[in-house]
Structure formats: C-alpha cells, structure tokens
Amino acid sequence: MTLQALRVSPDVQLRNLGWDWMLGKDTLPYLTNEVLTITPSEADAYAEAANELFEMFVAAGQHVIDTNRFAELGIPTNLIDLIKLSWDDDRHIHLYGRFDLAGGIDGQPIKLIEFNADTATCLPETAVVQYAHLKANGLDEGQQFNAVFETLTGQFEELLAVNPDLQPTLLLSAMREVPEDDANVALIGEAASEAGFETEFDFIDSVEFSAEEGIFWLNSKTSEFEKLDFWFKLVPWESMAEEEPDLIEILTEIVRKRLAVILNPAYTLLFQSKYILKILWELYPNHPLLLEADTKPLTGKACVEKVLFGREGANVRILNADGSERTAADGDYGDYPKIYQEYVQFPQDAAGHTYQAGVFYAGEACGLGFRRGGLIIDNTAGFVGHLVQ
C-alpha cells in the first residue's frame, strides 16, 4: 500500500471551482492529508466489480418480487405497492448509490460489503474534494477514477428524456440539522441544474403532499405553493414507512397517478436491506465478488453481524470463528433483525488503519474514494482520496 502526502488543503481550489459551500466546518474535518496510490488495473477492477454487482442486485430484486420475499428483507408492508409500481416502470431510474467494497489493492480480491443504494453520502468528498485536493498540490487531477459529477448529470439528463410528460422541476429535501446531508443534496442539485432542471430545496418537514395533486414547495418570495414534478429525498425509505405511514400512502398514489417521480425510487430499499446479501449468495453461490451470508452465525467462520437497516457501521459486531465477540459498535438500529456475513480483513497500512473502498454507481460505475478507520468503518472514519498511476 502506497500513501502520498498532500501538504496543501483544497480550500482555495474549491473556491476557484465555485464550490464555496463545501468549505463549511462540517464538510471537511475528516479529509486526510494523504492520497492512496493505485494502479490503472486496480481502478478498472473496481469499476468492473460495481457494474457486475449492480446487474446482480437487479436480478436479486426481481427474484424478491417474483417470490414475494419482502418480509424476509424487512420491507414494511405499506411500501410493497410503491416498490412494485416503481420497479415496473422504467421511467423511475435509480439515480445513484455507493458500493462499499473490501480488497482491490495489494493483490487482495474485491469483495462486496454492502450497497448503499438509497441515501448514500460521501458524494462531495468523492466527486469534488479529492479532485480539488490533487489540483491544489500540483498533481494531475485527471489521474483519478472520478467522473461522479458528470455521470450524475447524465442520469438527470436521462430522467428528462424518459419523462417528457413531466415538467423539469426538482425539489430536493433532507432532514434538518444534518449539515453533511445538506452538502450531499447541494451537489445533487448542482448536477440536476447542469442537466436542465429547475431546482428548489426545502426540508422534508416543510414539503406538502397531495394524493390528488402531487408534491408542493412553498415559494417564500411569492408565499404561494408551487408543484414540482420530481422529488429527491435524502431520507431513508424505511424510516418514512415506519414513522409516516400516511405519507407513504399518499406517495403511492402520487406515483400511481404519474403526478411525480421520486428519487431514489422505493425499489432501492430492496438493495438497501442487508438481507439482499443472503439472496445474492443463494443466487450466486461462491461468486468471487461475494461473501457468504446467512441469518445465523456462520459455522466455523469469523463473521460480521449486521442489522437489516443500519448506517455508518452502527450496531455492527465482528464475531470470531468460535462465536465470541471480537469488537462491536453501538447504534440506534439494534431492534432490526440481523444478518451474518463472512468476515474479510480490509487492506491495512503500517499504522494499522483499515481502508474500505467506496465506488459510486449512477447508471454505471463512476467514482472511487476510500474510508479509513478501524476494524469497523463507522462515522468516525476519515476520507482518503486516491491517485491512479
């Protein structure tokens, strides 16, 4: 593993790019002052892995629908109709997601850890900050596997092309008091604007929904509600289903009546559920990109206990081959059912830090970044850019 020090921060470059909003105290504190050097063949392998894995996830999603295995995945029953509606209509494009992968460097094989298909973050760091970091240090910013912004823009252009009956108006929503989410939403809004959308932002608790008319935003300048035909929400589908069942009923009717397109579509919850790891192992046993997964600890193998819906390493336990606990992380998702995935060691540097690759997928694999942390990659992990040479 080769790390290269970068002494100059990307702040000036970000301002020159017009990305001043990326400079808030909550968006950059965990950027490391190093980049990980990888080879062109390693970068290609990450891209090929993500492209192949997405096709496998689509097949697994179709299997779940065909065999009615929603309950096993922990899918709330009030979301099933909306999932089917969005799955059966190709106009409901999966906008983007992030594959978390082990291996890929130092000769270690690439293995799927999970797919953050619904509300993936780390977009600004991957798409903009690591690019600006290279530029600030006089390096060739083209020497990265990083076309996230351009590819995301292309996804929005495709959305317009396949939905000509809708107006190119997009409302972007996140939850209040989560600055990291605001930065991710801002980048998505920039890509949408580049593609030709008129964009507005409002926190989800201020958005108005009508099963008969659609989705509305209050224009503070005119004090009037305006209808928007596309809605992006950086809010987990399972949280909405559990906490706002009436809203799910309304959104189902909105989609059924073609009043709006919602991003990411409800069917992405099939990919987000960790139970899909077990489905994948059933469909593709011993596939070189997969790790064994089951609903009970794996006999005679070290494994990782995960909750079906958890984020940022919360409620993860690593178990030794004899079933004893090696380490664990607390969290707020402990009430969800568990899944067990074969343990694999992440690449490690001389200081003992582990590295998990994140490959963004937006219709195709489009960008790479690394999280650096301990045995469990959690919300304390740092972000490490990369250099392809």
CSV table of C-alpha atoms in Angstrom, one decimal:
chain,number,residue,atom,x,y,z
A,1,MET,CA,0.0,0.0,0.0
A,2,THR,CA,1.4,3.4,-1.0
A,3,LEU,CA,0.3,6.6,0.5
A,4,GLN,CA,1.4,10.0,-0.8
A,5,ALA,CA,1.3,13.1,1.4
A,6,LEU,CA,-0.5,16.2,0.2
A,7,ARG,CA,0.5,19.3,2.1
A,8,VAL,CA,-1.8,21.9,0.6
A,9,SER,CA,-5.5,21.9,1.6
A,10,PRO,CA,-8.1,22.0,-1.2
A,11,ASP,CA,-9.8,25.2,0.1
A,12,VAL,CA,-8.5,27.6,-2.5
A,13,GLN,CA,-9.2,25.2,-5.3
A,14,LEU,CA,-12.8,24.6,-4.1
A,15,ARG,CA,-13.4,28.4,-4.1
A,16,ASN,CA,-11.9,28.7,-7.6
A,17,LEU,CA,-14.3,25.9,-8.7
A,18,GLY,CA,-17.2,27.8,-7.2
A,19,TRP,CA,-17.8,25.2,-4.6
A,20,ASP,CA,-17.6,27.5,-1.6
A,21,TRP,CA,-20.5,25.7,0.1
A,22,MET,CA,-18.1,22.7,0.5
A,23,LEU,CA,-16.0,24.7,3.0
A,24,GLY,CA,-18.3,24.6,6.0
A,25,LYS,CA,-16.8,23.2,9.2
A,26,ASP,CA,-19.0,20.1,9.0
A,27,THR,CA,-18.0,19.1,5.5
A,28,LEU,CA,-14.2,18.8,5.5
A,29,PRO,CA,-12.9,18.0,9.0
A,30,TYR,CA,-12.2,14.3,8.2
A,31,LEU,CA,-10.4,14.8,4.9
A,32,THR,CA,-6.9,13.2,5.3
A,33,ASN,CA,-3.7,14.9,4.1
A,34,GLU,CA,-2.8,11.8,2.0
A,35,VAL,CA,-3.9,10.0,-1.1
A,36,LEU,CA,-3.8,6.3,-1.7
A,37,THR,CA,-1.9,5.4,-4.9
A,38,ILE,CA,-3.5,2.7,-7.0
A,39,THR,CA,-2.7,1.2,-10.5
A,40,PRO,CA,-4.9,1.7,-13.6
A,41,SER,CA,-5.8,-2.0,-13.5
A,42,GLU,CA,-6.9,-1.7,-9.9
A,43,ALA,CA,-9.1,1.2,-10.8
A,44,ASP,CA,-10.6,-0.7,-13.7
A,45,ALA,CA,-11.3,-3.7,-11.4
A,46,TYR,CA,-13.3,-1.5,-9.0
A,47,ALA,CA,-15.4,-0.2,-11.9
A,48,GLU,CA,-16.0,-3.7,-13.4
A,49,ALA,CA,-16.9,-5.0,-10.0
A,50,ALA,CA,-19.5,-2.3,-9.4
A,51,ASN,CA,-21.0,-2.7,-12.8
A,52,GLU,CA,-21.3,-6.5,-12.4
A,53,LEU,CA,-22.7,-6.2,-8.9
A,54,PHE,CA,-25.4,-3.8,-9.9
A,55,GLU,CA,-26.7,-6.3,-12.5
A,56,MET,CA,-26.7,-9.0,-9.8
A,57,PHE,CA,-28.6,-6.7,-7.5
A,58,VAL,CA,-31.2,-6.2,-10.2
A,59,ALA,CA,-31.6,-9.9,-10.6
A,60,ALA,CA,-31.9,-10.3,-6.9
A,61,GLY,CA,-34.5,-7.6,-6.7
A,62,GLN,CA,-36.6,-9.3,-9.4
A,63,HIS,CA,-36.3,-12.6,-7.5
A,64,VAL,CA,-37.6,-11.0,-4.3
A,65,ILE,CA,-40.6,-9.5,-6.2
A,66,ASP,CA,-41.3,-12.7,-8.1
A,67,THR,CA,-41.2,-14.9,-5.0
A,68,ASN,CA,-42.8,-12.4,-2.6
A,69,ARG,CA,-39.9,-12.4,-0.1
A,70,PHE,CA,-40.4,-8.9,1.1
A,71,ALA,CA,-41.0,-9.9,4.7
A,72,GLU,CA,-37.6,-11.6,4.9
A,73,LEU,CA,-35.9,-8.4,3.7
A,74,GLY,CA,-37.7,-6.5,6.5
A,75,ILE,CA,-39.6,-4.4,3.9
A,76,PRO,CA,-42.5,-2.6,5.5
A,77,THR,CA,-45.8,-3.9,4.1
A,78,ASN,CA,-47.0,-0.4,3.3
A,79,LEU,CA,-44.1,0.1,0.9
A,80,ILE,CA,-44.7,-3.0,-1.2
A,81,ASP,CA,-47.2,-1.5,-3.7
A,82,LEU,CA,-44.9,1.6,-4.2
A,83,ILE,CA,-41.9,-0.7,-4.7
A,84,LYS,CA,-43.7,-2.7,-7.4
A,85,LEU,CA,-45.0,0.5,-9.1
A,86,SER,CA,-41.6,2.0,-9.4
A,87,TRP,CA,-39.9,-1.3,-10.3
A,88,ASP,CA,-42.3,-2.0,-13.2
A,89,ASP,CA,-41.9,1.5,-14.7
A,90,ASP,CA,-38.5,2.1,-16.4
A,91,ARG,CA,-39.1,5.8,-16.1
A,92,HIS,CA,-38.2,5.5,-12.4
A,93,ILE,CA,-34.5,5.5,-12.7
A,94,HIS,CA,-32.2,4.5,-9.8
A,95,LEU,CA,-30.3,7.8,-9.6
A,96,TYR,CA,-27.2,6.8,-7.7
A,97,GLY,CA,-25.7,4.6,-4.9
A,98,ARG,CA,-22.4,3.6,-3.4
A,99,PHE,CA,-20.9,0.1,-3.2
A,100,ASP,CA,-18.7,-0.5,-0.2
A,101,LEU,CA,-16.0,-3.0,-1.0
A,102,ALA,CA,-13.2,-4.7,0.7
A,103,GLY,CA,-9.9,-5.5,-1.1
A,104,GLY,CA,-8.9,-4.3,-4.5
A,105,ILE,CA,-5.4,-3.3,-3.6
A,106,ASP,CA,-2.2,-5.1,-2.7
A,107,GLY,CA,-3.4,-8.1,-4.6
A,108,GLN,CA,-6.5,-8.6,-2.3
A,109,PRO,CA,-9.6,-9.7,-4.2
A,110,ILE,CA,-12.6,-7.3,-4.3
A,111,LYS,CA,-15.5,-8.4,-2.1
A,112,LEU,CA,-18.9,-6.7,-1.6
A,113,ILE,CA,-19.5,-5.4,1.9
A,114,GLU,CA,-22.9,-3.8,1.1
A,115,PHE,CA,-24.7,-1.4,-1.3
A,116,ASN,CA,-25.8,2.0,0.0
A,117,ALA,CA,-28.5,2.2,-2.7
A,118,ASP,CA,-31.0,4.6,-1.1
A,119,THR,CA,-29.4,7.5,0.8
A,120,ALA,CA,-25.6,7.2,0.0
A,121,THR,CA,-23.4,10.0,1.2
A,122,CYS,CA,-19.7,10.9,0.6
A,123,LEU,CA,-20.7,12.4,-2.7
A,124,PRO,CA,-19.0,15.8,-2.3
A,125,GLU,CA,-15.8,14.2,-1.0
A,126,THR,CA,-15.6,11.7,-3.8
A,127,ALA,CA,-16.8,14.0,-6.7
A,128,VAL,CA,-15.2,17.3,-5.8
A,129,VAL,CA,-12.9,17.4,-2.8
A,130,GLN,CA,-10.4,14.7,-3.7
A,131,TYR,CA,-10.3,16.2,-7.3
A,132,ALA,CA,-9.5,19.7,-5.9
A,133,HIS,CA,-7.0,18.2,-3.4
A,134,LEU,CA,-4.9,16.8,-6.3
A,135,LYS,CA,-5.1,20.1,-8.2
A,136,ALA,CA,-4.1,22.1,-5.1
A,137,ASN,CA,-1.0,20.1,-4.8
A,138,GLY,CA,0.1,20.4,-8.4
A,139,LEU,CA,-0.9,16.9,-9.3
A,140,ASP,CA,-2.8,15.8,-12.4
A,141,GLU,CA,-6.4,15.8,-11.3
A,142,GLY,CA,-7.2,13.6,-14.3
A,143,GLN,CA,-5.4,10.7,-12.6
A,144,GLN,CA,-8.4,9.6,-10.7
A,145,PHE,CA,-11.3,7.2,-11.2
A,146,ASN,CA,-13.7,10.1,-10.8
A,147,ALA,CA,-16.5,11.1,-13.1
A,148,VAL,CA,-19.1,11.2,-10.4
A,149,PHE,CA,-20.5,14.7,-11.2
A,150,GLU,CA,-20.6,14.2,-15.0
A,151,THR,CA,-22.2,10.8,-14.7
A,152,LEU,CA,-24.8,12.0,-12.2
A,153,THR,CA,-25.6,14.9,-14.5
A,154,GLY,CA,-26.1,12.3,-17.3
A,155,GLN,CA,-28.5,10.5,-15.1
A,156,PHE,CA,-30.6,13.6,-14.7
A,157,GLU,CA,-30.5,14.2,-18.5
A,158,GLU,CA,-31.8,10.6,-18.9
A,159,LEU,CA,-34.6,11.3,-16.4
A,160,LEU,CA,-35.7,14.2,-18.5
A,161,ALA,CA,-35.5,12.2,-21.7
A,162,VAL,CA,-37.7,9.3,-20.4
A,163,ASN,CA,-40.2,11.6,-18.6
A,164,PRO,CA,-41.1,14.1,-21.3
A,165,ASP,CA,-44.7,14.4,-19.9
A,166,LEU,CA,-43.4,15.9,-16.7
A,167,GLN,CA,-42.0,19.4,-16.1
A,168,PRO,CA,-38.2,19.7,-15.4
A,169,THR,CA,-38.8,20.9,-11.9
A,170,LEU,CA,-37.0,19.2,-9.0
A,171,LEU,CA,-37.4,19.6,-5.3
A,172,LEU,CA,-34.5,18.4,-3.1
A,173,SER,CA,-35.2,17.6,0.5
A,174,ALA,CA,-33.2,16.4,3.6
A,175,MET,CA,-33.8,16.4,7.3
A,176,ARG,CA,-33.0,19.4,9.4
A,177,GLU,CA,-29.7,19.9,11.3
A,178,VAL,CA,-27.7,17.3,9.4
A,179,PRO,CA,-25.0,19.5,7.6
A,180,GLU,CA,-23.4,16.5,5.9
A,181,ASP,CA,-26.7,15.7,4.2
A,182,ASP,CA,-27.1,19.4,3.1
A,183,ALA,CA,-23.7,19.2,1.3
A,184,ASN,CA,-24.7,15.9,-0.5
A,185,VAL,CA,-28.0,17.4,-1.5
A,186,ALA,CA,-26.3,20.6,-2.8
A,187,LEU,CA,-24.1,18.5,-5.1
A,188,ILE,CA,-27.0,16.6,-6.4
A,189,GLY,CA,-28.8,19.8,-7.0
A,190,GLU,CA,-25.8,21.2,-9.0
A,191,ALA,CA,-25.8,18.1,-11.2
A,192,ALA,CA,-29.6,18.4,-11.8
A,193,SER,CA,-29.3,22.1,-12.7
A,194,GLU,CA,-26.4,21.3,-15.1
A,195,ALA,CA,-28.8,18.8,-16.8
A,196,GLY,CA,-31.6,21.3,-17.3
A,197,PHE,CA,-33.7,21.0,-14.2
A,198,GLU,CA,-35.1,24.0,-12.3
A,199,THR,CA,-34.3,23.1,-8.7
A,200,GLU,CA,-35.6,24.1,-5.3
A,201,PHE,CA,-34.6,23.0,-1.8
A,202,ASP,CA,-36.8,22.6,1.3
A,203,PHE,CA,-36.5,20.4,4.4
A,204,ILE,CA,-38.8,17.4,4.3
A,205,ASP,CA,-41.0,18.7,7.2
A,206,SER,CA,-41.9,21.7,5.1
A,207,VAL,CA,-42.9,19.9,1.9
A,208,GLU,CA,-46.6,19.5,1.1
A,209,PHE,CA,-48.0,16.2,-0.4
A,210,SER,CA,-51.4,15.6,-2.0
A,211,ALA,CA,-52.6,12.3,-3.3
A,212,GLU,CA,-54.7,14.2,-5.8
A,213,GLU,CA,-52.3,16.9,-7.0
A,214,GLY,CA,-48.7,15.9,-6.2
A,215,ILE,CA,-45.8,17.5,-4.4
A,216,PHE,CA,-45.6,21.1,-3.5
A,217,TRP,CA,-43.0,23.7,-2.3
A,218,LEU,CA,-43.8,27.0,-0.6
A,219,ASN,CA,-42.1,29.8,-2.5
A,220,SER,CA,-41.1,32.3,0.2
A,221,LYS,CA,-40.9,35.1,-2.4
A,222,THR,CA,-44.5,34.7,-3.6
A,223,SER,CA,-45.9,33.0,-0.5
A,224,GLU,CA,-47.6,30.5,-2.9
A,225,PHE,CA,-47.2,26.8,-3.2
A,226,GLU,CA,-45.7,25.5,-6.4
A,227,LYS,CA,-45.9,22.0,-7.8
A,228,LEU,CA,-42.7,20.2,-8.7
A,229,ASP,CA,-42.7,17.0,-10.8
A,230,PHE,CA,-39.6,15.4,-9.4
A,231,TRP,CA,-38.6,15.0,-5.8
A,232,PHE,CA,-35.3,13.9,-4.4
A,233,LYS,CA,-35.2,13.0,-0.7
A,234,LEU,CA,-32.2,12.1,1.3
A,235,VAL,CA,-34.4,10.4,3.8
A,236,PRO,CA,-34.4,6.6,4.3
A,237,TRP,CA,-37.5,4.8,2.9
A,238,GLU,CA,-37.7,2.5,5.9
A,239,SER,CA,-37.8,5.5,8.3
A,240,MET,CA,-40.6,7.2,6.3
A,241,ALA,CA,-42.6,3.9,6.2
A,242,GLU,CA,-42.3,3.4,9.9
A,243,GLU,CA,-42.7,7.0,11.1
A,244,GLU,CA,-45.0,8.4,8.4
A,245,PRO,CA,-47.4,5.7,7.1
A,246,ASP,CA,-49.9,8.2,5.9
A,247,LEU,CA,-47.2,9.9,3.8
A,248,ILE,CA,-46.3,6.5,2.2
A,249,GLU,CA,-50.0,6.1,1.2
A,250,ILE,CA,-50.0,9.5,-0.4
A,251,LEU,CA,-46.7,8.9,-2.2
A,252,THR,CA,-48.0,5.6,-3.6
A,253,GLU,CA,-51.0,7.4,-5.1
A,254,ILE,CA,-48.7,10.2,-6.4
A,255,VAL,CA,-46.6,7.7,-8.3
A,256,ARG,CA,-49.6,5.6,-9.4
A,257,LYS,CA,-51.2,8.7,-10.9
A,258,ARG,CA,-48.0,10.0,-12.6
A,259,LEU,CA,-48.0,13.2,-10.5
A,260,ALA,CA,-44.3,12.9,-9.7
A,261,VAL,CA,-41.1,10.8,-9.9
A,262,ILE,CA,-39.4,10.2,-6.6
A,263,LEU,CA,-35.6,9.7,-6.3
A,264,ASN,CA,-34.3,7.3,-5.3
A,265,PRO,CA,-37.3,5.1,-6.2
A,266,ALA,CA,-38.9,3.0,-3.5
A,267,TYR,CA,-37.5,-0.2,-5.0
A,268,THR,CA,-34.0,0.8,-3.9
A,269,LEU,CA,-35.0,-0.4,-0.4
A,270,LEU,CA,-34.7,-3.9,-1.8
A,271,PHE,CA,-31.0,-3.2,-2.5
A,272,GLN,CA,-30.5,-1.3,0.8
A,273,SER,CA,-31.7,-4.2,3.0
A,274,LYS,CA,-28.7,-6.2,4.2
A,275,TYR,CA,-30.8,-9.4,3.7
A,276,ILE,CA,-30.2,-9.0,0.0
A,277,LEU,CA,-26.6,-10.2,0.8
A,278,LYS,CA,-28.2,-13.6,1.6
A,279,ILE,CA,-30.3,-13.5,-1.5
A,280,LEU,CA,-27.2,-12.8,-3.6
A,281,TRP,CA,-25.4,-15.8,-2.0
A,282,GLU,CA,-28.3,-18.0,-2.8
A,283,LEU,CA,-28.4,-16.9,-6.4
A,284,TYR,CA,-24.7,-16.7,-7.0
A,285,PRO,CA,-23.1,-19.1,-4.5
A,286,ASN,CA,-19.3,-18.7,-4.2
A,287,HIS,CA,-19.2,-15.8,-6.7
A,288,PRO,CA,-15.8,-14.2,-6.5
A,289,LEU,CA,-17.2,-10.8,-5.6
A,290,LEU,CA,-19.5,-12.1,-2.8
A,291,LEU,CA,-19.0,-13.2,0.8
A,292,GLU,CA,-21.2,-15.9,2.4
A,293,ALA,CA,-24.2,-14.5,4.2
A,294,ASP,CA,-26.9,-16.2,6.3
A,295,THR,CA,-29.5,-15.4,9.0
A,296,LYS,CA,-27.4,-17.2,11.7
A,297,PRO,CA,-23.7,-17.1,12.5
A,298,LEU,CA,-21.5,-19.0,10.0
A,299,THR,CA,-20.3,-22.3,11.5
A,300,GLY,CA,-16.5,-22.3,12.0
A,301,LYS,CA,-16.0,-18.9,10.3
A,302,ALA,CA,-15.4,-15.4,11.6
A,303,CYS,CA,-18.4,-13.3,10.5
A,304,VAL,CA,-19.9,-9.8,10.8
A,305,GLU,CA,-23.3,-9.4,12.4
A,306,LYS,CA,-25.3,-6.6,10.8
A,307,VAL,CA,-28.8,-5.2,11.2
A,308,LEU,CA,-31.0,-5.2,8.1
A,309,PHE,CA,-31.2,-1.4,8.1
A,310,GLY,CA,-28.3,0.3,9.6
A,311,ARG,CA,-25.9,3.0,8.6
A,312,GLU,CA,-22.3,4.1,9.2
A,313,GLY,CA,-21.3,0.9,11.0
A,314,ALA,CA,-23.9,1.3,13.8
A,315,ASN,CA,-24.9,-1.9,15.6
A,316,VAL,CA,-22.2,-4.0,13.8
A,317,ARG,CA,-20.5,-6.8,15.7
A,318,ILE,CA,-17.5,-8.8,14.5
A,319,LEU,CA,-17.6,-12.4,15.7
A,320,ASN,CA,-14.7,-14.9,15.9
A,321,ALA,CA,-15.0,-18.4,14.4
A,322,ASP,CA,-15.9,-19.7,17.8
A,323,GLY,CA,-18.8,-17.2,18.1
A,324,SER,CA,-17.1,-15.0,20.6
A,325,GLU,CA,-17.2,-11.2,20.1
A,326,ARG,CA,-14.1,-9.5,18.7
A,327,THR,CA,-15.5,-6.0,18.6
A,328,ALA,CA,-18.8,-4.2,18.4
A,329,ALA,CA,-20.3,-0.8,17.7
A,330,ASP,CA,-23.3,0.8,19.4
A,331,GLY,CA,-26.1,2.4,17.5
A,332,ASP,CA,-29.8,3.2,17.1
A,333,TYR,CA,-30.7,0.3,14.9
A,334,GLY,CA,-30.5,-2.6,17.3
A,335,ASP,CA,-34.2,-3.6,17.0
A,336,TYR,CA,-33.9,-4.7,13.4
A,337,PRO,CA,-33.3,-8.3,12.5
A,338,LYS,CA,-29.8,-9.5,12.0
A,339,ILE,CA,-27.8,-10.9,9.0
A,340,TYR,CA,-24.4,-12.6,9.2
A,341,GLN,CA,-21.7,-12.0,6.6
A,342,GLU,CA,-18.4,-13.8,6.3
A,343,TYR,CA,-15.6,-11.6,7.8
A,344,VAL,CA,-12.9,-10.4,5.5
A,345,GLN,CA,-10.0,-8.2,6.5
A,346,PHE,CA,-9.7,-4.7,4.9
A,347,PRO,CA,-6.4,-3.6,3.4
A,348,GLN,CA,-4.3,-2.1,6.2
A,349,ASP,CA,-1.5,0.4,6.3
A,350,ALA,CA,1.6,0.4,8.5
A,351,ALA,CA,-0.1,2.4,11.2
A,352,GLY,CA,-2.9,-0.2,11.4
A,353,HIS,CA,-5.6,1.8,9.7
A,354,THR,CA,-8.0,-0.1,7.5
A,355,TYR,CA,-9.3,1.0,4.1
A,356,GLN,CA,-12.7,0.4,2.6
A,357,ALA,CA,-13.3,1.3,-1.0
A,358,GLY,CA,-16.5,3.2,-2.0
A,359,VAL,CA,-17.5,3.0,-5.6
A,360,PHE,CA,-20.3,5.3,-6.7
A,361,TYR,CA,-22.7,3.9,-9.3
A,362,ALA,CA,-25.0,6.2,-11.3
A,363,GLY,CA,-26.2,4.1,-14.3
A,364,GLU,CA,-22.6,2.9,-14.4
A,365,ALA,CA,-19.6,2.9,-12.0
A,366,CYS,CA,-18.3,6.4,-11.9
A,367,GLY,CA,-16.0,7.2,-9.0
A,368,LEU,CA,-13.8,5.9,-6.2
A,369,GLY,CA,-12.9,7.0,-2.7
A,370,PHE,CA,-11.7,5.4,0.5
A,371,ARG,CA,-12.8,5.5,4.1
A,372,ARG,CA,-10.1,4.9,6.7
A,373,GLY,CA,-10.8,3.7,10.1
A,374,GLY,CA,-10.6,0.7,12.4
A,375,LEU,CA,-12.0,-2.9,12.3
A,376,ILE,CA,-15.5,-1.4,11.9
A,377,ILE,CA,-15.7,1.5,9.5
A,378,ASP,CA,-18.1,3.9,11.3
A,379,ASN,CA,-18.9,7.6,11.4
A,380,THR,CA,-15.5,8.4,12.9
A,381,ALA,CA,-13.7,7.2,9.8
A,382,GLY,CA,-11.7,9.6,7.6
A,383,PHE,CA,-11.9,10.1,3.9
A,384,VAL,CA,-8.9,9.3,1.7
A,385,GLY,CA,-8.6,10.4,-1.9
A,386,HIS,CA,-6.7,8.4,-4.5
A,387,LEU,CA,-4.2,8.8,-7.3
A,388,VAL,CA,-4.1,6.5,-10.3
A,389,GLN,CA,-0.6,6.0,-11.6
